[in-house]
XYZ file of C-alpha atoms in Angstrom:
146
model
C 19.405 -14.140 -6.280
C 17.124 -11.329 -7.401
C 18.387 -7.529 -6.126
C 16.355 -4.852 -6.294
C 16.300 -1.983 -8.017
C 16.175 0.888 -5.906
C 12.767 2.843 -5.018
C 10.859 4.473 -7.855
C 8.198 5.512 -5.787
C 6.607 4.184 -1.673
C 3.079 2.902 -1.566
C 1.507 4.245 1.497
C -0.801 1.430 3.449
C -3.756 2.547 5.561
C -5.760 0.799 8.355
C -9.313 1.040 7.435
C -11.981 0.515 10.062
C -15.791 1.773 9.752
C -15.644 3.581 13.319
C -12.626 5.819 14.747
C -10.502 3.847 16.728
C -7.272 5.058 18.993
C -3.648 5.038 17.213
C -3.605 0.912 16.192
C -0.129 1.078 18.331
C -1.971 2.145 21.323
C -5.190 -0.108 20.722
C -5.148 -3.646 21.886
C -7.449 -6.637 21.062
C -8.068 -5.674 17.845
C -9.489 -8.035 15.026
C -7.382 -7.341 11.539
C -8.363 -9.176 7.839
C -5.494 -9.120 5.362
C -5.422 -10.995 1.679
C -3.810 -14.180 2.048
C -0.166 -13.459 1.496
C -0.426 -9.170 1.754
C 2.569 -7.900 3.215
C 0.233 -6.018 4.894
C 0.483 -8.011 7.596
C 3.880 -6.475 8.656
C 2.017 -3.512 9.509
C -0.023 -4.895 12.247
C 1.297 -4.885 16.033
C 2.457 -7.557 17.513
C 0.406 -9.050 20.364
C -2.907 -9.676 21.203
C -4.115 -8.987 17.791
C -6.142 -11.797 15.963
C -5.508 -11.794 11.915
C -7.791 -13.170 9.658
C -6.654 -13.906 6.366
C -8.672 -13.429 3.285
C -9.082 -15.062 -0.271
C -10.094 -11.612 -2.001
C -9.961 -8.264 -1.584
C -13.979 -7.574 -1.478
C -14.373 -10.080 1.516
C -12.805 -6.823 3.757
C -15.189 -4.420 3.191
C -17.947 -7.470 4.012
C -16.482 -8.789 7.139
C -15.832 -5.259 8.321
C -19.545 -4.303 7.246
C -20.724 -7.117 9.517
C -18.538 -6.482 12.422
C -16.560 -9.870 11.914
C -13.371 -7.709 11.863
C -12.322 -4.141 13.215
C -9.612 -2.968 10.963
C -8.477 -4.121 7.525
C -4.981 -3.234 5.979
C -5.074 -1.987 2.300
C -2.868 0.053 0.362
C -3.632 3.534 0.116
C -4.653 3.811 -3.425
C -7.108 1.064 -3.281
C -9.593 2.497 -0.538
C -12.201 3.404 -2.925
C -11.602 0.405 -5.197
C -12.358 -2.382 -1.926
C -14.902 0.268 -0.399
C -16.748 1.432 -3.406
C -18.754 4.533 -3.065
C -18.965 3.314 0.656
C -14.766 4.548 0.870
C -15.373 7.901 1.757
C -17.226 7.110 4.528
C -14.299 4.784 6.247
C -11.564 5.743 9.089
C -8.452 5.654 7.861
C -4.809 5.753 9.614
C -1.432 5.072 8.050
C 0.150 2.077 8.259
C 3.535 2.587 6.614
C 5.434 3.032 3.611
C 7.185 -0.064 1.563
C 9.259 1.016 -1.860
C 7.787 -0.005 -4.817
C 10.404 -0.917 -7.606
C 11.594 -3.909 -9.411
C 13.552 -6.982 -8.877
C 16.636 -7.734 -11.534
C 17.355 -11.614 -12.031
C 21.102 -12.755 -11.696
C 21.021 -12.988 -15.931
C 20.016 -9.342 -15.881
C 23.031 -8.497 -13.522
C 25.287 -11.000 -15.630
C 24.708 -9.008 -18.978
C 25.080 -5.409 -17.915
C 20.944 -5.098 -18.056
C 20.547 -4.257 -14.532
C 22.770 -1.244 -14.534
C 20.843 0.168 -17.141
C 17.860 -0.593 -15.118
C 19.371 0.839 -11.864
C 19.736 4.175 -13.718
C 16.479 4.650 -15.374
C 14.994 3.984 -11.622
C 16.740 7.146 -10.508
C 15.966 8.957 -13.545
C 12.299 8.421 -13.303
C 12.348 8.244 -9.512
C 8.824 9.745 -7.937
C 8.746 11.474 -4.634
C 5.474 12.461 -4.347
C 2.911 10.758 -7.419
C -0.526 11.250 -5.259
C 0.220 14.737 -5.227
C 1.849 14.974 -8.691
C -1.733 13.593 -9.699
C -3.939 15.562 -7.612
C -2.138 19.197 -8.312
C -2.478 17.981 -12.487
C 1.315 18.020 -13.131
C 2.170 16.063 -16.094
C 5.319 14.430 -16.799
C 6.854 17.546 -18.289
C 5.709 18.696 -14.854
C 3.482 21.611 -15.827
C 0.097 21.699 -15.030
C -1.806 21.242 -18.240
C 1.001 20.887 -21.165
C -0.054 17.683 -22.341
């Protein structure tokens, strides 16, 4: 059984729709498009929703372009890559936060791998990395000692 490693850093998910809509817990009847498979889909209420899965990422921005859905469920950091140019002009409300990390195999528990794993996690562990990037830390966290 695969365990995992403890969080090195969260990935923040957004609803994206092309108009402002109400707080997605409060709006009902909604139409949501995920990838086939995204654990995005944990994000969206329970209900009356209808979800439409997806085969690629770039059929989102297209079905919400042509009104075939109202809301799409991305993570964060790939707005602009799904909407293009076209991303700064999209609504956007958090969805939630999953831990990113890795999973350790049973062999890597068996042979004293994953402890050595479990502690380099922690070591390298990242609260914040959006705003690590955006204030220009580097990894010796000062701004500009590269």
């Amino acid at each position: 059984m695969a365990v995992f490693a403890g969080e090195l850093l969260k990935a923040d998910y957004v609803f994206v729709s092309l108009r402002p809509l109400p707080p997605i817990e409060r709006a009902e009847g909604l139409r949501y498009a995920i990838p086939r498979g995204f654990i995005g889909a944990e994000f969206i209420p329970k209900g009356n929703s209808v979800v439409t899965e997806v085969g690629s990422w770039s059929q989102l921005a297209s079905m919400l372009k042509y009104d075939r859905i109202d809301v799409a469920v991305i993570p964060k950091l790939m707005v602009y890559d799904v909407f293009g140019a076209e991303g700064v002009n999209v609504y956007q409300q958090l969805a939630g936060s999953l831990p990113v990390s890795l999973y350790l195999s049973e062999f890597s528990q068996s042979n004293g791998l994953a402890s050595e794993v479990f502690d380099a996690v922690e070591a390298c562990r990242i609260d914040n990395p959006v705003s690590l990037i955006t204030s220009g830390e580097t990894s010796g966290g000062q701004k500009g000692d590269n």
